[in-house]
XYZ file of C-alpha atoms in Angstrom:
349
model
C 11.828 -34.941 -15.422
C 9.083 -32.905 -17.148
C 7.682 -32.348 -13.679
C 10.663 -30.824 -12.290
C 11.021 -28.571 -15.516
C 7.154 -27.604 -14.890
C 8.108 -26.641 -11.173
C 11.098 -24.704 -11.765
C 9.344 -22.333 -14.473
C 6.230 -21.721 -12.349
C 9.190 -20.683 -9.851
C 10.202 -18.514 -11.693
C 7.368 -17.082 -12.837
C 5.973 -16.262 -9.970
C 9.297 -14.703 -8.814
C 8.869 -12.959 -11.740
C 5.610 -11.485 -10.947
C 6.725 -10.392 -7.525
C 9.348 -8.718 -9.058
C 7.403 -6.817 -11.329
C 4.490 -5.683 -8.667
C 7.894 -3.994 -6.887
C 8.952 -2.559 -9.855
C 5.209 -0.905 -9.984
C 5.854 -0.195 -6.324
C 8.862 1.698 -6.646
C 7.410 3.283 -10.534
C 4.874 5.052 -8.454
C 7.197 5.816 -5.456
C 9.460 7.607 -7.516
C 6.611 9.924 -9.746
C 5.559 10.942 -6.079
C 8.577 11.990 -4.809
C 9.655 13.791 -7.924
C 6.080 15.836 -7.584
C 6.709 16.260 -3.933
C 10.822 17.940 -4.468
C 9.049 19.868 -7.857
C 6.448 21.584 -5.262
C 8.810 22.166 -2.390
C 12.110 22.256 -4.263
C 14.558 20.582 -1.506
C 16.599 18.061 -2.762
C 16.345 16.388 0.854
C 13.057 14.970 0.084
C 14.866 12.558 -2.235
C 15.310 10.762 1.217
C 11.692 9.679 1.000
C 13.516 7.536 -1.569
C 15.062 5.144 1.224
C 11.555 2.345 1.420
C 11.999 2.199 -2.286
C 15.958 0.851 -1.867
C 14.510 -1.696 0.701
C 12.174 -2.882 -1.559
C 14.807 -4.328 -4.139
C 16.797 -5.801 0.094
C 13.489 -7.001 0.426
C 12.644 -8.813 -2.702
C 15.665 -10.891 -2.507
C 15.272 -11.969 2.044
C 12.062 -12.598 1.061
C 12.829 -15.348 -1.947
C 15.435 -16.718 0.172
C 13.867 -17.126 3.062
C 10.392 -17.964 2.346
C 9.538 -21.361 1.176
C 6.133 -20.012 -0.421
C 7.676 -16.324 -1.800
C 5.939 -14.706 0.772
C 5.513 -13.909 4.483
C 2.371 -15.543 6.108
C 1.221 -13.000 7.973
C 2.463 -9.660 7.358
C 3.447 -8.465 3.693
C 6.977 -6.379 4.010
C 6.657 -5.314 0.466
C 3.418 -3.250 0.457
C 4.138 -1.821 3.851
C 7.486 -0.550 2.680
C 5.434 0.814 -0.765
C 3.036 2.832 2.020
C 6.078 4.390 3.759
C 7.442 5.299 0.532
C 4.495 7.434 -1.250
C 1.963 8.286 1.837
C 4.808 10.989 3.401
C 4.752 12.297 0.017
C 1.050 12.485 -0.450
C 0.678 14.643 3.066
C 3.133 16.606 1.826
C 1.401 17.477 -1.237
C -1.906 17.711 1.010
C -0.221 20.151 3.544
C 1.221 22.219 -0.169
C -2.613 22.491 -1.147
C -3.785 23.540 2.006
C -1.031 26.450 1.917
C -1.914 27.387 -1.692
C -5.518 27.555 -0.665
C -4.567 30.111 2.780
C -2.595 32.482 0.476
C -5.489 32.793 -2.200
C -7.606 33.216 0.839
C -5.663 36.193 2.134
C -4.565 37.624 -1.307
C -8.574 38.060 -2.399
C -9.576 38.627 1.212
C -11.679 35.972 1.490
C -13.842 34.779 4.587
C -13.882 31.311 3.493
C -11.357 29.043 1.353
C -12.346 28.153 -1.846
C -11.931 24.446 -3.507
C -10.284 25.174 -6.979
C -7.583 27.952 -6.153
C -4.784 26.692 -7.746
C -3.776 26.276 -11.388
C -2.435 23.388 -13.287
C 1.240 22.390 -13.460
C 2.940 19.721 -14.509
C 6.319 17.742 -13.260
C 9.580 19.339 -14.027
C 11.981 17.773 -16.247
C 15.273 15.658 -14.943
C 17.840 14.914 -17.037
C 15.655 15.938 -20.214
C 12.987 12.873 -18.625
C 9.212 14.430 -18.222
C 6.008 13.727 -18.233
C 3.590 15.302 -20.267
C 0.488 15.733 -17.352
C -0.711 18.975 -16.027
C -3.152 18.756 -13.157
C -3.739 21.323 -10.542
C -2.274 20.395 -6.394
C -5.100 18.979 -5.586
C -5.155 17.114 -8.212
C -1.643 15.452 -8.393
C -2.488 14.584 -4.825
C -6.055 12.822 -5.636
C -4.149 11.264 -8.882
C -0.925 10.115 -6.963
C -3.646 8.443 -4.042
C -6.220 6.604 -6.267
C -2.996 5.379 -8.103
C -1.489 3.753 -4.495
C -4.690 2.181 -4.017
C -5.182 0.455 -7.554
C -1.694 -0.695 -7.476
C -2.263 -2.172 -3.490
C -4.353 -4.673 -5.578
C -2.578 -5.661 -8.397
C 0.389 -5.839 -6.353
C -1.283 -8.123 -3.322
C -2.694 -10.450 -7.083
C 0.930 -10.336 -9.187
C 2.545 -11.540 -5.322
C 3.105 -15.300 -4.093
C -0.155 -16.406 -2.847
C 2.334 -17.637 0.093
C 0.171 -19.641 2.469
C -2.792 -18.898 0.718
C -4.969 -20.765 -1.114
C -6.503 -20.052 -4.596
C -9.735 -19.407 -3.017
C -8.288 -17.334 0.428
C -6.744 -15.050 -2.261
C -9.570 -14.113 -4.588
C -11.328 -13.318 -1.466
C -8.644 -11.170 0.107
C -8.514 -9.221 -3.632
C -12.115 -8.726 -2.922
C -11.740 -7.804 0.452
C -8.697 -4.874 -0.798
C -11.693 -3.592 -3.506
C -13.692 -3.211 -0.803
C -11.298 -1.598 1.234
C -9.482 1.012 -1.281
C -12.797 2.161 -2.218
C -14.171 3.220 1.427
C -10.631 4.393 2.141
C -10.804 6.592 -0.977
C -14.457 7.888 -0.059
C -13.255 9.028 3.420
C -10.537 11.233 2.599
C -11.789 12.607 -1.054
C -15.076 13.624 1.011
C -14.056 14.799 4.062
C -11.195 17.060 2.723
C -13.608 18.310 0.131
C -15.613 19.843 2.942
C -16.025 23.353 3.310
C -15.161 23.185 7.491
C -12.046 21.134 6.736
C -10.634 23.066 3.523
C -8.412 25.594 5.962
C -8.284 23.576 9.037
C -4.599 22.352 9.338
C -5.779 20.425 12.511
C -8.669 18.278 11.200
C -6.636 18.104 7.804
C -3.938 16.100 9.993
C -6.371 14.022 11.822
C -8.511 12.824 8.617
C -4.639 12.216 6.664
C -3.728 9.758 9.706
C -7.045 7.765 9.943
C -6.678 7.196 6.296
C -3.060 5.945 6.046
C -4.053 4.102 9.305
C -6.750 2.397 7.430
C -4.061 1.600 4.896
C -2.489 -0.719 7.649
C -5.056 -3.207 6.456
C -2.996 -3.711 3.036
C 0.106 -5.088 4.963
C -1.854 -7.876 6.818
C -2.346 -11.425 5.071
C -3.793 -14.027 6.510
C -5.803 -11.900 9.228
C -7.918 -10.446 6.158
C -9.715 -13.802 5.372
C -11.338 -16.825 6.960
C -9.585 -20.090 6.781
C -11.568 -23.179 6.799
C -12.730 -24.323 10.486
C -10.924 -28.016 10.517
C -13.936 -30.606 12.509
C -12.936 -30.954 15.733
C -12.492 -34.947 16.845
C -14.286 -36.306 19.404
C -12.075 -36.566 22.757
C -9.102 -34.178 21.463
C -10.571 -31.077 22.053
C -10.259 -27.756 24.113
C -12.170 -24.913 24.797
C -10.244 -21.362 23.722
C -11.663 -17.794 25.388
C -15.145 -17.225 23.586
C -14.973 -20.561 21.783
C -12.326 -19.634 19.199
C -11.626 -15.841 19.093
C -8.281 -16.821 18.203
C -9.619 -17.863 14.454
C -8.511 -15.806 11.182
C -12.114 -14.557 10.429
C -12.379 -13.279 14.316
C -9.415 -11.168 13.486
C -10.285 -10.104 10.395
C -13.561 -8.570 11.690
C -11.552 -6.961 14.541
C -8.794 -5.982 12.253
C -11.493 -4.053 10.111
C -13.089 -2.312 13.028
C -9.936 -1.064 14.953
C -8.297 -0.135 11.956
C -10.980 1.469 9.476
C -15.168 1.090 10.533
C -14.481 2.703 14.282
C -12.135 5.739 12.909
C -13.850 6.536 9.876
C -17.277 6.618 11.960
C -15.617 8.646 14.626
C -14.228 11.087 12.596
C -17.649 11.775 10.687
C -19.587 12.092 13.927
C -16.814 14.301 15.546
C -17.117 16.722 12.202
C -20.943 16.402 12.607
C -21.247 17.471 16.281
C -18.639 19.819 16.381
C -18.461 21.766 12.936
C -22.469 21.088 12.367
C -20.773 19.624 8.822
C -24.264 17.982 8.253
C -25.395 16.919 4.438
C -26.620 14.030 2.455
C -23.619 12.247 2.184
C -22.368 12.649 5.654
C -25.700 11.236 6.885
C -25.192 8.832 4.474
C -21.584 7.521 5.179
C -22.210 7.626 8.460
C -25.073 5.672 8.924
C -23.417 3.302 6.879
C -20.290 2.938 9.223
C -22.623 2.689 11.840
C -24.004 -0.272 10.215
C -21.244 -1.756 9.342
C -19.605 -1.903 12.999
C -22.925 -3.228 14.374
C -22.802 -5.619 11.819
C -19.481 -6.698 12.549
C -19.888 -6.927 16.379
C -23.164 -9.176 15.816
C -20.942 -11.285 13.529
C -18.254 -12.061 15.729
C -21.019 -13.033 18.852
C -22.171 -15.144 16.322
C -18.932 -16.630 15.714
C -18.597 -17.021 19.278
C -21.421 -18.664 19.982
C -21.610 -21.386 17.585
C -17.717 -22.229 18.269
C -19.403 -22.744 22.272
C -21.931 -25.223 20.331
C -19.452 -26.910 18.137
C -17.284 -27.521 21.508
C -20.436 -28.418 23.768
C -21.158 -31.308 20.560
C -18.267 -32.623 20.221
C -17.576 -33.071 24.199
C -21.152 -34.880 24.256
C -19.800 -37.242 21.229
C -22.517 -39.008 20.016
C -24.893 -39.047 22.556
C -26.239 -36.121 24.251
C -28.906 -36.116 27.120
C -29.838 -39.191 26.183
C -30.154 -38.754 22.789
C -27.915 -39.839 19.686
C -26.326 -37.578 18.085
C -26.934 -38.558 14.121
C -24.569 -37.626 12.247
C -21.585 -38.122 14.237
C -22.796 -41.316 15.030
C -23.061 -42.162 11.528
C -19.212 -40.466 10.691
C -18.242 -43.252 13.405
C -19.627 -45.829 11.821
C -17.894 -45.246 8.539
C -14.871 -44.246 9.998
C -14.545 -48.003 11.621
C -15.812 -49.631 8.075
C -13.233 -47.954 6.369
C -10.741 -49.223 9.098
C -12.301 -52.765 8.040
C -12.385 -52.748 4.430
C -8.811 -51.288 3.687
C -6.937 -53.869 5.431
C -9.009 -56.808 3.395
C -8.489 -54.958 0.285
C -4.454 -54.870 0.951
C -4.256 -58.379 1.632
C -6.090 -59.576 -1.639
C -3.885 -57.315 -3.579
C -0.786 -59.429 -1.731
C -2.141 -62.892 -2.594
């Protein structure tokens, strides 16, 4: 009885913790869109509001129809919290570079200047405001470190799902690491002085960032899950050894959807727009780095999934020689067979 009471209130608190990283969700979605119809004043941008209705849809398929609270592989929630607030944060991007071509041509400028535009706040509804005054470029920096802090304590306050304790402090690591590169790409290549006025690399650096964002909506892809030992005489050999494991994926996962882009992008402003400093040289070397990295990980992976398969196909002799330690895991594997049937019978007499 006191088991079963246990079990249902962990239930529900951990329905109540999903329910509250939505409520954050849609807390944030809603500040964004009222910033976004303040700047452009057109009440159809209150259809950006749609992602944040199909979170509450969301919350309740997913209770019902999970056994764990949550999907295994892909997380519905967070993706639905990116469609709701990163439409609204290009918006406000697109409003900034605007504000920055008009002061260009007002002062007769050659070159666009960073800080053009003065502070303003969010206009009241219904008597409701909030007292913060930041500049456009601001609100739109403010409004996208806020997505990516709440990313993580959503992907923590949500069901672990088929995740263990372990898989999931990893993956929160894994977001950390994430959020913060995906930050450092689009705060410093915007900032530059080639990209201030350029609608056209504006657009490009925007989508490889909320591409990178992808990354947030995948589960079980972002960590490894323990390699089970493969039995002697039940095996079979996969392409590359086991390129279908979780950890093979996530290094993929990374590179197609953040390393590869980000480094592109940085050598395509480097070559082309001679944008060339110390913290382009930096970052870049760094992605480069990183991607190398990555590749020599996954041969690695690669190769010793051919060795595992080529030792457990030999069993415990190979060439001629015995093979230690799985001889030794045989041996106990047939004493244990031994010993547990003399043990039952003395507890039956």
């Amino acid at each position: 009885m006191a088991h079963k009471c246990f079990t249902c209130v962990a239930h529900i608190f951990e329905k109540g913790k999903a329910l509250i990283a939505r409520v954050l969700f849609i807390i944030h979605g809603i500040i964004t869109v009222w910033r976004v119809t303040d700047v452009y004043d057109d009440p159809l941008l209150y259809l950006l509001c749609i992602p944040m209705g199909l979170l509450i849809a969301e919350f309740f398929v997913t209770t019902c129809c999970t056994s764990d609270g949550e999907w295994k592989w892909f997380c519905p929630s967070v993706f639905l919290y990116i469609v709701s607030v990163v439409p609204g944060i290009w918006l406000l991007q697109y409003d900034v570079y605007h504000a920055r071509q008009t002061y260009k041509e007002v002062h007769g400028l050659e070159e666009c200047g960073y800080d053009t535009v003065n502070e303003t706040g969010l206009r009241a509804i219904q008597g409701v405001s909030i007292p913060i005054a930041l500049s456009s470029d601001e609100w739109a920096l403010a409004l996208e470190q806020v997505l990516l802090i709440l990313l993580i304590i959503g992907r923590w306050l949500l069901p672990k799902g088929a995740l263990t304790r372990d898989q999931l402090s990893q993956l929160l690591l894994v977001y950390i690491g994430i959020a913060a590169d995906s930050l450092e790409f689009s705060l410093e290549t915007l900032k530059e002085p080639d990209v201030l006025c350029n609608l056209l690399l504006i657009v490009i650096i925007l989508a490889i960032w909320s591409w990178s964002l992808l990354q947030f909506c995948l589960v079980m892809t972002a960590v490894a899950a323990p390699k089970p030992r493969m039995a002697v005489g039940k095996h079979e050999r996969t392409f590359c050894g086991g390129c279908c494991e979780n950890e093979i994926w996530a290094l993929m996962m990374s590179v197609v959807l953040q390393d590869a882009p980000f480094l592109t992008m940085r050598l395509y402003l480097m070559v082309k727009y001679k944008v060339v400093n110390q913290m382009m040289l930096f970052f870049t070397c760094k992605n480069t780095m990183v991607v190398l990295l990555q590749f020599y990980r996954m041969a690695i992976l690669c190769m010793n999934e051919d060795d595992d398969y080529d030792d457990a196909e030999s069993g415990p002799v190979k060439n001629g020689k015995t093979n230690t330690l799985e001889f030794v895991e045989m041996i106990n594997d047939d004493v244990k067979c031994v010993v547990m049937p003399e043990k039952e019978n003395n507890k039956e007499k």
